[in-house]
mmCIF file of C-alpha atoms and ligand atoms in Angstrom:
data_model
loop_
_atom_site.group_PDB
_atom_site.id
_atom_site.type_symbol
_atom_site.label_atom_id
_atom_site.label_comp_id
_atom_site.label_asym_id
_atom_site.label_seq_id
_atom_site.Cartn_x
_atom_site.Cartn_y
_atom_site.Cartn_z
ATOM 1 C CA MET A 6 -24.632 -32.574 22.549
ATOM 2 C CA ASN A 7 -26.608 -29.322 22.510
ATOM 3 C CA PHE A 8 -25.682 -25.671 23.071
ATOM 4 C CA GLU A 9 -26.819 -25.724 26.702
ATOM 5 C CA SER A 10 -24.451 -28.519 27.645
ATOM 6 C CA ALA A 11 -21.369 -26.626 26.421
ATOM 7 C CA LYS A 12 -22.621 -23.088 27.008
ATOM 8 C CA ASP A 13 -19.539 -22.037 28.976
ATOM 9 C CA GLN A 14 -17.275 -22.775 25.979
ATOM 10 C CA LEU A 15 -19.467 -21.356 23.209
ATOM 11 C CA THR A 16 -20.416 -17.724 22.569
ATOM 12 C CA LYS A 17 -23.470 -18.089 20.327
ATOM 13 C CA VAL A 18 -25.471 -20.303 18.004
ATOM 14 C CA LEU A 19 -24.990 -19.405 14.326
ATOM 15 C CA VAL A 20 -27.161 -22.097 12.738
ATOM 16 C CA THR A 21 -29.851 -23.975 14.634
ATOM 17 C CA GLU A 22 -30.740 -27.646 14.257
ATOM 18 C CA GLU A 23 -34.029 -26.651 12.561
ATOM 19 C CA GLN A 24 -32.232 -24.383 10.073
ATOM 20 C CA ILE A 25 -29.805 -27.199 9.270
ATOM 21 C CA ASN A 26 -32.626 -29.669 8.624
ATOM 22 C CA SER A 27 -34.566 -27.433 6.285
ATOM 23 C CA ARG A 28 -31.478 -26.302 4.363
ATOM 24 C CA VAL A 29 -30.286 -29.902 3.924
ATOM 25 C CA ALA A 30 -33.679 -30.744 2.391
ATOM 26 C CA GLU A 31 -33.356 -27.801 -0.033
ATOM 27 C CA LEU A 32 -29.840 -28.826 -1.047
ATOM 28 C CA ALA A 33 -30.957 -32.417 -1.600
ATOM 29 C CA ALA A 34 -33.735 -31.222 -3.898
ATOM 30 C CA GLU A 35 -31.182 -29.288 -5.997
ATOM 31 C CA ILE A 36 -28.912 -32.309 -6.204
ATOM 32 C CA ASP A 37 -31.794 -34.634 -7.160
ATOM 33 C CA LYS A 38 -32.753 -32.252 -9.946
ATOM 34 C CA ARG A 39 -29.267 -31.937 -11.414
ATOM 35 C CA TYR A 40 -28.381 -35.638 -11.329
ATOM 36 C CA GLU A 41 -31.765 -37.107 -12.214
ATOM 37 C CA GLY A 42 -31.321 -40.593 -13.700
ATOM 38 C CA LYS A 43 -27.610 -40.652 -12.849
ATOM 39 C CA ASP A 44 -25.486 -42.521 -10.375
ATOM 40 C CA VAL A 45 -23.504 -40.143 -8.211
ATOM 41 C CA LEU A 46 -20.410 -40.822 -6.157
ATOM 42 C CA LEU A 47 -20.548 -38.768 -2.976
ATOM 43 C CA VAL A 48 -17.019 -38.074 -1.759
ATOM 44 C CA GLY A 49 -17.039 -37.024 1.867
ATOM 45 C CA VAL A 50 -14.125 -35.285 3.480
ATOM 46 C CA LEU A 51 -13.387 -36.819 6.860
ATOM 47 C CA LYS A 52 -14.095 -36.129 9.545
ATOM 48 C CA GLY A 53 -15.883 -32.803 9.391
ATOM 49 C CA ALA A 54 -18.387 -33.763 6.693
ATOM 50 C CA VAL A 55 -19.661 -36.897 8.438
ATOM 51 C CA MET A 56 -22.858 -35.387 9.879
ATOM 52 C CA PHE A 57 -23.614 -33.424 6.707
ATOM 53 C CA MET A 58 -23.013 -36.495 4.536
ATOM 54 C CA ALA A 59 -25.239 -38.643 6.742
ATOM 55 C CA ASP A 60 -28.158 -36.219 6.581
ATOM 56 C CA LEU A 61 -27.719 -35.076 2.977
ATOM 57 C CA SER A 62 -27.338 -38.575 1.538
ATOM 58 C CA ARG A 63 -30.493 -39.776 3.282
ATOM 59 C CA ALA A 64 -32.441 -36.797 1.951
ATOM 60 C CA LEU A 65 -31.528 -37.684 -1.665
ATOM 61 C CA SER A 66 -33.765 -39.718 -3.982
ATOM 62 C CA ILE A 67 -31.129 -40.394 -6.662
ATOM 63 C CA SER A 68 -28.893 -43.434 -6.605
ATOM 64 C CA THR A 69 -25.586 -42.756 -4.840
ATOM 65 C CA SER A 70 -22.415 -44.440 -3.694
ATOM 66 C CA MET A 71 -20.200 -43.118 -0.937
ATOM 67 C CA ASP A 72 -16.475 -42.862 -0.520
ATOM 68 C CA TRP A 73 -14.305 -40.927 1.889
ATOM 69 C CA MET A 74 -11.045 -39.059 1.963
ATOM 70 C CA ALA A 75 -9.201 -37.709 4.942
ATOM 71 C CA LEU A 76 -7.089 -34.615 4.374
ATOM 72 C CA SER A 77 -5.126 -32.461 6.703
ATOM 73 C CA SER A 78 -4.633 -28.737 6.263
ATOM 74 C CA TYR A 79 -4.908 -27.480 9.784
ATOM 75 C CA GLY A 80 -2.855 -29.408 12.289
ATOM 76 C CA SER A 81 -4.417 -28.684 15.642
ATOM 77 C CA GLY A 82 -4.675 -24.899 15.440
ATOM 78 C CA THR A 83 -7.367 -22.573 14.158
ATOM 79 C CA VAL A 84 -5.485 -21.045 11.187
ATOM 80 C CA SER A 85 -5.032 -22.801 7.838
ATOM 81 C CA SER A 86 -1.460 -23.879 7.070
ATOM 82 C CA GLY A 87 -2.101 -24.271 3.343
ATOM 83 C CA VAL A 88 -0.265 -27.592 3.371
ATOM 84 C CA ILE A 89 -2.529 -30.473 2.366
ATOM 85 C CA ARG A 90 -1.718 -34.091 3.158
ATOM 86 C CA ILE A 91 -3.744 -37.182 2.251
ATOM 87 C CA LEU A 92 -4.332 -39.089 5.469
ATOM 88 C CA LYS A 93 -6.734 -41.539 3.804
ATOM 89 C CA ASP A 94 -7.322 -41.865 0.074
ATOM 90 C CA LEU A 95 -10.483 -43.015 -1.727
ATOM 91 C CA ASP A 96 -11.070 -46.780 -1.720
ATOM 92 C CA ALA A 97 -11.993 -46.992 -5.408
ATOM 93 C CA GLU A 98 -11.155 -45.563 -8.830
ATOM 94 C CA ILE A 99 -13.249 -42.565 -9.871
ATOM 95 C CA HIS A 100 -12.501 -42.650 -13.601
ATOM 96 C CA GLY A 101 -15.657 -41.800 -15.575
ATOM 97 C CA LYS A 102 -17.760 -41.159 -12.471
ATOM 98 C CA ASP A 103 -19.917 -38.178 -11.591
ATOM 99 C CA VAL A 104 -18.361 -37.015 -8.346
ATOM 100 C CA LEU A 105 -19.969 -34.736 -5.799
ATOM 101 C CA ILE A 106 -17.560 -33.554 -3.113
ATOM 102 C CA VAL A 107 -19.293 -33.144 0.242
ATOM 103 C CA GLU A 108 -17.365 -30.678 2.408
ATOM 104 C CA ASP A 109 -17.957 -29.311 5.881
ATOM 105 C CA ILE A 110 -16.621 -25.778 5.456
ATOM 106 C CA ILE A 111 -14.666 -23.673 2.993
ATOM 107 C CA ASP A 112 -12.362 -21.206 4.676
ATOM 108 C CA SER A 113 -9.250 -20.321 2.657
ATOM 109 C CA GLY A 114 -10.465 -22.652 -0.091
ATOM 110 C CA LEU A 115 -7.027 -24.269 -0.309
ATOM 111 C CA THR A 116 -8.256 -27.736 0.627
ATOM 112 C CA LEU A 117 -11.064 -27.645 -1.868
ATOM 113 C CA SER A 118 -9.163 -26.313 -4.861
ATOM 114 C CA TRP A 119 -6.506 -28.960 -4.271
ATOM 115 C CA LEU A 120 -9.148 -31.686 -3.983
ATOM 116 C CA GLU A 121 -11.040 -30.614 -7.074
ATOM 117 C CA THR A 122 -7.865 -30.560 -9.168
ATOM 118 C CA THR A 123 -6.828 -33.954 -7.838
ATOM 119 C CA LEU A 124 -10.148 -35.666 -8.567
ATOM 120 C CA LYS A 125 -10.402 -34.152 -12.045
ATOM 121 C CA ALA A 126 -6.873 -35.360 -12.799
ATOM 122 C CA ARG A 127 -7.998 -38.879 -11.911
ATOM 123 C CA GLY A 128 -10.453 -38.759 -14.794
ATOM 124 C CA ALA A 129 -13.812 -38.167 -13.123
ATOM 125 C CA ALA A 130 -16.564 -37.440 -15.658
ATOM 126 C CA SER A 131 -17.626 -34.455 -13.563
ATOM 127 C CA VAL A 132 -16.674 -32.924 -10.225
ATOM 128 C CA GLU A 133 -19.021 -30.658 -8.295
ATOM 129 C CA VAL A 134 -18.948 -29.365 -4.742
ATOM 130 C CA VAL A 135 -21.533 -29.015 -2.022
ATOM 131 C CA ALA A 136 -20.238 -27.311 1.108
ATOM 132 C CA PHE A 137 -22.216 -27.057 4.315
ATOM 133 C CA LEU A 138 -20.604 -23.748 5.377
ATOM 134 C CA ARG A 139 -18.569 -21.041 3.686
ATOM 135 C CA LYS A 140 -16.526 -18.245 5.245
ATOM 136 C CA PRO A 141 -15.903 -14.843 3.566
ATOM 137 C CA ASP A 142 -12.246 -15.580 2.695
ATOM 138 C CA ALA A 143 -13.387 -18.299 0.287
ATOM 139 C CA ALA A 144 -14.394 -15.525 -2.132
ATOM 140 C CA LYS A 145 -10.742 -14.495 -2.529
ATOM 141 C CA VAL A 146 -9.751 -17.810 -4.075
ATOM 142 C CA GLU A 147 -10.978 -19.194 -7.362
ATOM 143 C CA VAL A 148 -13.023 -22.098 -6.016
ATOM 144 C CA PRO A 149 -16.077 -22.986 -8.002
ATOM 145 C CA VAL A 150 -18.558 -24.235 -5.434
ATOM 146 C CA TRP A 151 -21.907 -25.326 -6.792
ATOM 147 C CA LEU A 152 -23.939 -25.400 -3.571
ATOM 148 C CA VAL A 153 -23.430 -23.835 -0.155
ATOM 149 C CA GLY A 154 -25.558 -24.466 2.906
ATOM 150 C CA PHE A 155 -24.811 -21.279 4.844
ATOM 151 C CA ASP A 156 -22.484 -18.314 4.465
ATOM 152 C CA ILE A 157 -21.114 -17.475 7.885
ATOM 153 C CA PRO A 158 -18.888 -14.708 9.292
ATOM 154 C CA ASN A 159 -15.171 -15.158 9.781
ATOM 155 C CA GLU A 160 -15.276 -16.794 13.203
ATOM 156 C CA PHE A 161 -14.089 -20.187 14.359
ATOM 157 C CA VAL A 162 -17.147 -22.415 14.578
ATOM 158 C CA VAL A 163 -17.797 -25.907 15.891
ATOM 159 C CA GLY A 164 -20.604 -28.426 15.748
ATOM 160 C CA TYR A 165 -22.432 -30.584 13.184
ATOM 161 C CA GLY A 166 -19.157 -32.358 12.431
ATOM 162 C CA LEU A 167 -16.817 -29.404 12.887
ATOM 163 C CA ASP A 168 -14.300 -29.698 15.672
ATOM 164 C CA TYR A 169 -11.718 -27.943 17.755
ATOM 165 C CA ASN A 170 -9.033 -30.488 18.682
ATOM 166 C CA GLU A 171 -11.538 -33.283 17.933
ATOM 167 C CA LYS A 172 -14.137 -31.886 20.325
ATOM 168 C CA TYR A 173 -17.654 -30.526 19.695
ATOM 169 C CA ARG A 174 -18.261 -32.566 16.505
ATOM 170 C CA SER A 175 -21.421 -34.015 18.059
ATOM 171 C CA LEU A 176 -22.954 -30.618 18.817
ATOM 172 C CA ASN A 177 -26.359 -30.569 17.085
ATOM 173 C CA CYS A 178 -26.072 -26.949 15.870
ATOM 174 C CA VAL A 179 -23.295 -24.678 14.580
ATOM 175 C CA ALA A 180 -21.887 -22.401 17.271
ATOM 176 C CA VAL A 181 -19.007 -19.946 17.698
ATOM 177 C CA LEU A 182 -16.265 -21.309 19.919
ATOM 178 C CA ASP A 183 -15.396 -18.950 22.745
ATOM 179 C CA PRO A 184 -11.881 -17.626 21.918
ATOM 180 C CA LYS A 185 -10.896 -18.227 25.547
ATOM 181 C CA VAL A 186 -10.919 -21.965 24.716
ATOM 182 C CA TYR A 187 -8.022 -21.620 22.237
ATOM 183 C CA SER A 188 -6.185 -18.504 23.393
HETATM 184 P P1 LIG B 211 -9.465 -24.345 4.003
HETATM 185 O O1 LIG B 211 -8.440 -25.133 3.240
HETATM 186 O O2 LIG B 211 -8.869 -23.148 4.658
HETATM 187 O O3 LIG B 211 -10.683 -23.998 3.185
HETATM 188 O O4 LIG B 211 -9.844 -25.232 5.227
HETATM 189 C C1 LIG B 211 -10.952 -25.999 5.264
HETATM 190 C C2 LIG B 211 -10.885 -26.963 6.434
HETATM 191 O O5 LIG B 211 -10.437 -26.316 7.620
HETATM 192 C C3 LIG B 211 -12.269 -27.460 6.733
HETATM 193 O O6 LIG B 211 -12.552 -28.627 6.001
HETATM 194 C C4 LIG B 211 -12.247 -27.664 8.234
HETATM 195 O O7 LIG B 211 -11.818 -28.966 8.529
HETATM 196 C C5 LIG B 211 -11.247 -26.645 8.723
HETATM 197 N N1 LIG B 211 -11.917 -25.424 9.233
HETATM 198 C C6 LIG B 211 -11.949 -24.194 8.646
HETATM 199 N N2 LIG B 211 -12.648 -23.318 9.376
HETATM 200 C C7 LIG B 211 -13.083 -23.991 10.453
HETATM 201 C C8 LIG B 211 -13.898 -23.621 11.593
HETATM 202 O O8 LIG B 211 -14.374 -22.488 11.774
HETATM 203 N N3 LIG B 211 -14.133 -24.611 12.502
HETATM 204 C C9 LIG B 211 -13.655 -25.873 12.357
HETATM 205 N N4 LIG B 211 -12.913 -26.262 11.314
HETATM 206 C C10 LIG B 211 -12.612 -25.338 10.367
HETATM 207 MG MG1 LIG B 212 -12.738 -30.566 6.339
#
């Protein structure tokens, strides 16, 4: 899906498909450099990080494995509840592994700080974070994020994996959802 096909529900494009592609390549180069010679477990957070994981993992040269977790912090609204539930846990043990969390967006940072603590407690050798997007509020919380794709303003965005009520995940760019859709 592109911006044109949902133009009546979106206000503007924040990140274009071209910008996404070139930034993903830059992030992959950073990751390759840091983990050279290592085996990295990419932990994707479902479902928002699916597109980012697919593109980022294919841009990497290092050896990787993939696992997924599904967490819920939002319900169906547009404001974080702060309550995190595991909807789907990792398939395998992570003890002794170098883990790279692949996240779609950091808003309040609650999901991420919870996830980082949880994976460290399971005995991972290292836990780092690469987030595709970050909103300004993330700065208020103590969340150490190694890599960020784009810093965006405090607006509700959809596309490239990000949804509103499960819609717009397949949009090929990142766009601001018209508030009339959820108000
Ligand atoms: P946090 O715990 O507030 O950082 O929430 C992060 C999660 O909320 C993300 O992984 C997304 O699933 C969701 N989220 C936060 N902001 C947006 C947005 O603008 N659009 C879509 N989903 C969002
Ligand atoms: Mg998410």
